[in-house]
mmCIF file with all atom_site columns, C-alpha atoms in Angstrom:
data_model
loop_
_atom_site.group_PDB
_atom_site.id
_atom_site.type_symbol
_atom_site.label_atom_id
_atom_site.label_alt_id
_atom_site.label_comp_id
_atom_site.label_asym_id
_atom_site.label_entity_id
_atom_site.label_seq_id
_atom_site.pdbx_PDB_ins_code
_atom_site.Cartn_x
_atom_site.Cartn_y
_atom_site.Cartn_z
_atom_site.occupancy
_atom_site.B_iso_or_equiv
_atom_site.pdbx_formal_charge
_atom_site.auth_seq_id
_atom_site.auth_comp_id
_atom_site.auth_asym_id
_atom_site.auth_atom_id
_atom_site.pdbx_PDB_model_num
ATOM 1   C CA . UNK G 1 1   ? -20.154 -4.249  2.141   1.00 0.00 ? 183 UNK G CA 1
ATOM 2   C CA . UNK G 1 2   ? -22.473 -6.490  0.822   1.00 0.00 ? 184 UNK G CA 1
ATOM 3   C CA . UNK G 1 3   ? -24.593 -5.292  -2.440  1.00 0.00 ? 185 UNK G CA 1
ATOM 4   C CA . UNK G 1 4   ? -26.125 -6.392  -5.617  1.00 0.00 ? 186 UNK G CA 1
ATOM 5   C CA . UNK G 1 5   ? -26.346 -5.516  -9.391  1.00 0.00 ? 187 UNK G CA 1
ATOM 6   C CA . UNK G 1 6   ? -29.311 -5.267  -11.326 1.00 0.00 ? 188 UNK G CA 1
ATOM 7   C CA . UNK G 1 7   ? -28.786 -5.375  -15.362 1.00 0.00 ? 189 UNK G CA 1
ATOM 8   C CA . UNK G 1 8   ? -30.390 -8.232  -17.158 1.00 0.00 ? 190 UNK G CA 1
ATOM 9   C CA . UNK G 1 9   ? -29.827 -10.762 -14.417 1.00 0.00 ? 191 UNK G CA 1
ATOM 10  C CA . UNK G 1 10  ? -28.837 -9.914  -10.107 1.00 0.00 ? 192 UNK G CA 1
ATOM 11  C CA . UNK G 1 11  ? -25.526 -10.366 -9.400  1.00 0.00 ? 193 UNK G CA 1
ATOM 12  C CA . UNK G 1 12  ? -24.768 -10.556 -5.668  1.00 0.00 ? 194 UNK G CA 1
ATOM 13  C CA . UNK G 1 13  ? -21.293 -9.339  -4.281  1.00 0.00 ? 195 UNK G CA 1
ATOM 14  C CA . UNK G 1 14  ? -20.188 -10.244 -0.669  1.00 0.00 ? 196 UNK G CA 1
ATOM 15  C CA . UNK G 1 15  ? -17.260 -7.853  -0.075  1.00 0.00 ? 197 UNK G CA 1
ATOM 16  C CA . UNK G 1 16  ? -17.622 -5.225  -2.056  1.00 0.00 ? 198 UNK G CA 1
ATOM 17  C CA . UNK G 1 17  ? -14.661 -2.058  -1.160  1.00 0.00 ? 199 UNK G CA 1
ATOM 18  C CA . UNK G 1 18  ? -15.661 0.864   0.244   1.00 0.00 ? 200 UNK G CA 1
ATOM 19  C CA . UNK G 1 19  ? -12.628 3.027   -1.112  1.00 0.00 ? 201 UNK G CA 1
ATOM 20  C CA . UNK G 1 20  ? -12.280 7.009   0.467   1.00 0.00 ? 202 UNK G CA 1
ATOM 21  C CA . UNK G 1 21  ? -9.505  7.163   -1.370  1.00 0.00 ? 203 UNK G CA 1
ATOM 22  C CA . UNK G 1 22  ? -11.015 6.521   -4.525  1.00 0.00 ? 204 UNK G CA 1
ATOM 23  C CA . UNK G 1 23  ? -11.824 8.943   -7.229  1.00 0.00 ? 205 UNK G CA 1
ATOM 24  C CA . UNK G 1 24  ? -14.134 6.103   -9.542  1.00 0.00 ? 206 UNK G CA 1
ATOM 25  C CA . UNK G 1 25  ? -15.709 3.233   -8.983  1.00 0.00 ? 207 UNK G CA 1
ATOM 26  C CA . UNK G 1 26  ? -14.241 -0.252  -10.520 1.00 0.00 ? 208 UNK G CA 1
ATOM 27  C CA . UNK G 1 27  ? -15.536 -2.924  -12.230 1.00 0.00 ? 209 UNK G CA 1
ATOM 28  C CA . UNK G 1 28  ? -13.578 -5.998  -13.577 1.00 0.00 ? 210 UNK G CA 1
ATOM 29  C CA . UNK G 1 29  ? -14.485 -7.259  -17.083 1.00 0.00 ? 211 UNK G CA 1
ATOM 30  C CA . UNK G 1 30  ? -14.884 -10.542 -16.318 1.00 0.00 ? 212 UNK G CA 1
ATOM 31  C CA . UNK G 1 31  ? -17.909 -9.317  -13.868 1.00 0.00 ? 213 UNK G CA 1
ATOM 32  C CA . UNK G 1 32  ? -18.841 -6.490  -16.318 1.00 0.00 ? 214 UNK G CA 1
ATOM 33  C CA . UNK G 1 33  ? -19.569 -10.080 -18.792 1.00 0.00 ? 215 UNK G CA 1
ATOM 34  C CA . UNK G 1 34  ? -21.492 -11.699 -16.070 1.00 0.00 ? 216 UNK G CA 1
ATOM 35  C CA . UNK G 1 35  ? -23.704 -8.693  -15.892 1.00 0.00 ? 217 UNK G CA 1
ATOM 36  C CA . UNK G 1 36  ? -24.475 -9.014  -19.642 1.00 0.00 ? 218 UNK G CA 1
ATOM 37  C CA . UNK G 1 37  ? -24.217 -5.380  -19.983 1.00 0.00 ? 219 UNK G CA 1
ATOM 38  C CA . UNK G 1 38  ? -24.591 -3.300  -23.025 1.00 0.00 ? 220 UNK G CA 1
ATOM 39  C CA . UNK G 1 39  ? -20.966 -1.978  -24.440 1.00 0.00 ? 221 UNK G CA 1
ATOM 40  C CA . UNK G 1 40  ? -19.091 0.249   -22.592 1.00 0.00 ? 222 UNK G CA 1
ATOM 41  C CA . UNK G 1 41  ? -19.060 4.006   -23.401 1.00 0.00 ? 223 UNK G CA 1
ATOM 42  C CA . UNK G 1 42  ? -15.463 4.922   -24.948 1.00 0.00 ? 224 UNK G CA 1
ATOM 43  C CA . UNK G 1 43  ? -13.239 6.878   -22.666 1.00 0.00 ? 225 UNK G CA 1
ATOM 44  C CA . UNK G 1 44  ? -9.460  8.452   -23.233 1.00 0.00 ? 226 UNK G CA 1
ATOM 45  C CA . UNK G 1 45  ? -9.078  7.577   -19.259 1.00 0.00 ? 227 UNK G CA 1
ATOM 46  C CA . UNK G 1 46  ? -5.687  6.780   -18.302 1.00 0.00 ? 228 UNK G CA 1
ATOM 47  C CA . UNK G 1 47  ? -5.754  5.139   -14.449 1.00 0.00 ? 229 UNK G CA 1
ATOM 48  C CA . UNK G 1 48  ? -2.105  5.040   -12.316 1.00 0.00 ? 230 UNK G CA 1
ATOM 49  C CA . UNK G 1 49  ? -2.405  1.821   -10.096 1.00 0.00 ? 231 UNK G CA 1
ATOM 50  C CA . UNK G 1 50  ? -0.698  1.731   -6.736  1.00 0.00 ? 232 UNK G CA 1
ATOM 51  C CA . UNK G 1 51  ? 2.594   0.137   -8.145  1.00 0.00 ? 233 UNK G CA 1
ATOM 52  C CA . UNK G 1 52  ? 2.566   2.852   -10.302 1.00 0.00 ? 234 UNK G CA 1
ATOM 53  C CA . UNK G 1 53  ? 1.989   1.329   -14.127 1.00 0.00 ? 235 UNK G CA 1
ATOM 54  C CA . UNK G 1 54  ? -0.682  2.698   -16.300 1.00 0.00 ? 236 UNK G CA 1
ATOM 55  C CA . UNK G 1 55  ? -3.473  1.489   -17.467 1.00 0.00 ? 237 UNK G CA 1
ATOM 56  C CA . UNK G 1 56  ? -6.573  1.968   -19.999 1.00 0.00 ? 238 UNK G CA 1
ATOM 57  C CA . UNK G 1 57  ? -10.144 0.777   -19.242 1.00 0.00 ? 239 UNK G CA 1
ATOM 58  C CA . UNK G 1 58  ? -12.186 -0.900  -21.851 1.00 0.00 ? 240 UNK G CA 1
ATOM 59  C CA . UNK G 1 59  ? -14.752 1.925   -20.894 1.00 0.00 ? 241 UNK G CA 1
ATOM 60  C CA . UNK G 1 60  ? -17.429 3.410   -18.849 1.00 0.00 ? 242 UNK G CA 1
ATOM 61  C CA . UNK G 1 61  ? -20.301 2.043   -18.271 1.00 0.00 ? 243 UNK G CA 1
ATOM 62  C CA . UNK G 1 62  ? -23.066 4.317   -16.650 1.00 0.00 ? 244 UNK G CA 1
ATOM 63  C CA . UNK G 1 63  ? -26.414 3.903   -14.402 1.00 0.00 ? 245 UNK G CA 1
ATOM 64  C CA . UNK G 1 64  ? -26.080 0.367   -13.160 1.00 0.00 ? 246 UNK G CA 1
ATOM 65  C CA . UNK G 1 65  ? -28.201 -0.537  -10.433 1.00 0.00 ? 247 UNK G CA 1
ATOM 66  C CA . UNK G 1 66  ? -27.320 -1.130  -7.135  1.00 0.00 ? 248 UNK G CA 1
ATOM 67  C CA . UNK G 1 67  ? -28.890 -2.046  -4.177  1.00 0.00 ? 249 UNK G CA 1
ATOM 68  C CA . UNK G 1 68  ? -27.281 -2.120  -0.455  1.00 0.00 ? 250 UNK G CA 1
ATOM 69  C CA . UNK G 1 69  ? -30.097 -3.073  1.843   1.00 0.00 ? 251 UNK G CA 1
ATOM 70  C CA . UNK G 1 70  ? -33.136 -1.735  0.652   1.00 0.00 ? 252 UNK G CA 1
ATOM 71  C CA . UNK G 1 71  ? -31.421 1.298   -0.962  1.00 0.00 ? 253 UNK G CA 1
ATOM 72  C CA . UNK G 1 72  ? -30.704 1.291   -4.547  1.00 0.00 ? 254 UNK G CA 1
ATOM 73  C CA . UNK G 1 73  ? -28.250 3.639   -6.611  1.00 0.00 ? 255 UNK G CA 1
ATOM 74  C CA . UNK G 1 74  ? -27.748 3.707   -10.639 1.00 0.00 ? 256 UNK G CA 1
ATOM 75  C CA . UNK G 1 75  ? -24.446 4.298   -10.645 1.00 0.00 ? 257 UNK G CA 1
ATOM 76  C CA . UNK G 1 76  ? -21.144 4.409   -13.378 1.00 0.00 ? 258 UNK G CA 1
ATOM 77  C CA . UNK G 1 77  ? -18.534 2.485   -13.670 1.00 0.00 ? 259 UNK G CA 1
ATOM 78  C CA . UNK G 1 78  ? -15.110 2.172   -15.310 1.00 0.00 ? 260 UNK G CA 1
ATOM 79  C CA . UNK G 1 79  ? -14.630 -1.026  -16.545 1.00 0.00 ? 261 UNK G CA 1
ATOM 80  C CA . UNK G 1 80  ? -10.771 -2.659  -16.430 1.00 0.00 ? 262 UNK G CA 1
ATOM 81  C CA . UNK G 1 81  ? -9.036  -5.412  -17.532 1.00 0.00 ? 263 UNK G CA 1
ATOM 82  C CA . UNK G 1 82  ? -7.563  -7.261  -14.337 1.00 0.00 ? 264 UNK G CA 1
ATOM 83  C CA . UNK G 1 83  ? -8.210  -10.482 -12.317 1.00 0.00 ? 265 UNK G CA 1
ATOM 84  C CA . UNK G 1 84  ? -11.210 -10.185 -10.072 1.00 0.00 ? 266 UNK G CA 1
ATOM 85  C CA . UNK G 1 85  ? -9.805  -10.671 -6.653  1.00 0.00 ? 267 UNK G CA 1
ATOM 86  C CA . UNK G 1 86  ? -12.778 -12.729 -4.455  1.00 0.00 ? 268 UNK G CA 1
ATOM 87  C CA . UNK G 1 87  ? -11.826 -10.708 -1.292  1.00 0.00 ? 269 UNK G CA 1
ATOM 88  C CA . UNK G 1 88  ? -12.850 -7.134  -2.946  1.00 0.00 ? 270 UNK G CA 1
ATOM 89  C CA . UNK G 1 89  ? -14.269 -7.785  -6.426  1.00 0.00 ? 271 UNK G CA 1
ATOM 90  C CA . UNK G 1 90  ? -15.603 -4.476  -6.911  1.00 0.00 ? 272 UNK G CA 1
ATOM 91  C CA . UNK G 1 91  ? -14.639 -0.895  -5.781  1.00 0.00 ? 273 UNK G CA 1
ATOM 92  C CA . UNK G 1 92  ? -17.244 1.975   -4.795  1.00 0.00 ? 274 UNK G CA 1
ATOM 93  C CA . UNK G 1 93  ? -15.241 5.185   -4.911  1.00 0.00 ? 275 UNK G CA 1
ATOM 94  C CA . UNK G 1 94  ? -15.928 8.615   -2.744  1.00 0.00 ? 276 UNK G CA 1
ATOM 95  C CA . UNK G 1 95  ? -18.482 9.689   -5.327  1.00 0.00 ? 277 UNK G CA 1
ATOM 96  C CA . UNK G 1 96  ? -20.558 6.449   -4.464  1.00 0.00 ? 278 UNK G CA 1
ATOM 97  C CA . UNK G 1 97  ? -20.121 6.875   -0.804  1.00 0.00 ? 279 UNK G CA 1
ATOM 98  C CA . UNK G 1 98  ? -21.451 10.651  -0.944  1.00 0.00 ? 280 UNK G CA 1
ATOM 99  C CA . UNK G 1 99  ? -24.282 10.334  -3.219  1.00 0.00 ? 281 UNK G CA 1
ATOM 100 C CA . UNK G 1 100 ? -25.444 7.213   -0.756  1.00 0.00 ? 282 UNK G CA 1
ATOM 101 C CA . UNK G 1 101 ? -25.007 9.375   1.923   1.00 0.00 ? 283 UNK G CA 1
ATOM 102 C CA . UNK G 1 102 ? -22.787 7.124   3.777   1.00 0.00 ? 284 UNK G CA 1
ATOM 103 C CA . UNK G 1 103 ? -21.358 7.057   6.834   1.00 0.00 ? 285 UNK G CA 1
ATOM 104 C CA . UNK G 1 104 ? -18.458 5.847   7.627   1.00 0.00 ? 286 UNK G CA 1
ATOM 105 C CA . UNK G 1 105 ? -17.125 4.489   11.351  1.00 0.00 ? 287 UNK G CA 1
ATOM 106 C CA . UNK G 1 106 ? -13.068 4.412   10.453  1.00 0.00 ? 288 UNK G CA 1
ATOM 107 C CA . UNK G 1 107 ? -12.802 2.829   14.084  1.00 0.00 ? 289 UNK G CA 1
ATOM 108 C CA . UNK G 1 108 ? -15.298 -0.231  13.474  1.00 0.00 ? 290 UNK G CA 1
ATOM 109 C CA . UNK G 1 109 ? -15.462 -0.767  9.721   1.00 0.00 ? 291 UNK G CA 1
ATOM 110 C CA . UNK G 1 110 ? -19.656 0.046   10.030  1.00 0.00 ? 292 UNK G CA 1
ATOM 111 C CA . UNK G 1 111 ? -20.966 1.698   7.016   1.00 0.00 ? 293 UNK G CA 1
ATOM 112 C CA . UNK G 1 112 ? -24.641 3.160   7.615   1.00 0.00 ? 294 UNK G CA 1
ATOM 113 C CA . UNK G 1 113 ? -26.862 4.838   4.714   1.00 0.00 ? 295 UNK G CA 1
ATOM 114 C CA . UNK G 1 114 ? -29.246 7.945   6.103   1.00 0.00 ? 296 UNK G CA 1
#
């Protein structure tokens, strides 16, 4: 899914991961820099990644903008401390993908916002 993100400059992401399974949506630091965000909120989070190690994010950092065609959200995110991965730098959880109304073709990979 292709969006952008609107702080104090647009940042535009190509393949950004529409995740059912989900419970937050993800932000690397290095991006959450980029955005020149102000500081996270503090957060006694503790996430379980899929090989199973812990780990704690810097933060939370709440109504960002962002727009997916001519639809734009503010939504939070956590904010963690890993590499950004080019093919999915940034994860929109099942929250995300309910308040956008989304719907979601399993079969094709099509994503359409009513």
């Amino acid at each position: 899914m292709t969006c952008q993100l609107w702080s104090l400059m647009r940042l535009n992401i190509e393949n950004a991961l529409a995740d059912l399974g989900a419970n937050i949506n993800v932000m690397p630091y290095k991006m959450f820099e980029q955005l020149g965000l102000r500081k996270p909120k503090y957060t006694r989070m503790s996430i379980q990644l899929v090989d199973r190690t812990i780990t704690y994010p810097r933060g939370i950092i709440e109504d960002v903008l962002v727009q997916i065609n001519k639809f734009i959200f503010p939504i939070d995110f956590v904010v963690l401390d890993m590499d950004e991965d080019s093919e999915v730098p940034l994860i929109l959880g099942r929250h995300f993908l309910a308040t956008a109304k989304t719907i979601l073709n399993v079969g094709t990979g099509k994503l359409c916002f009513v």
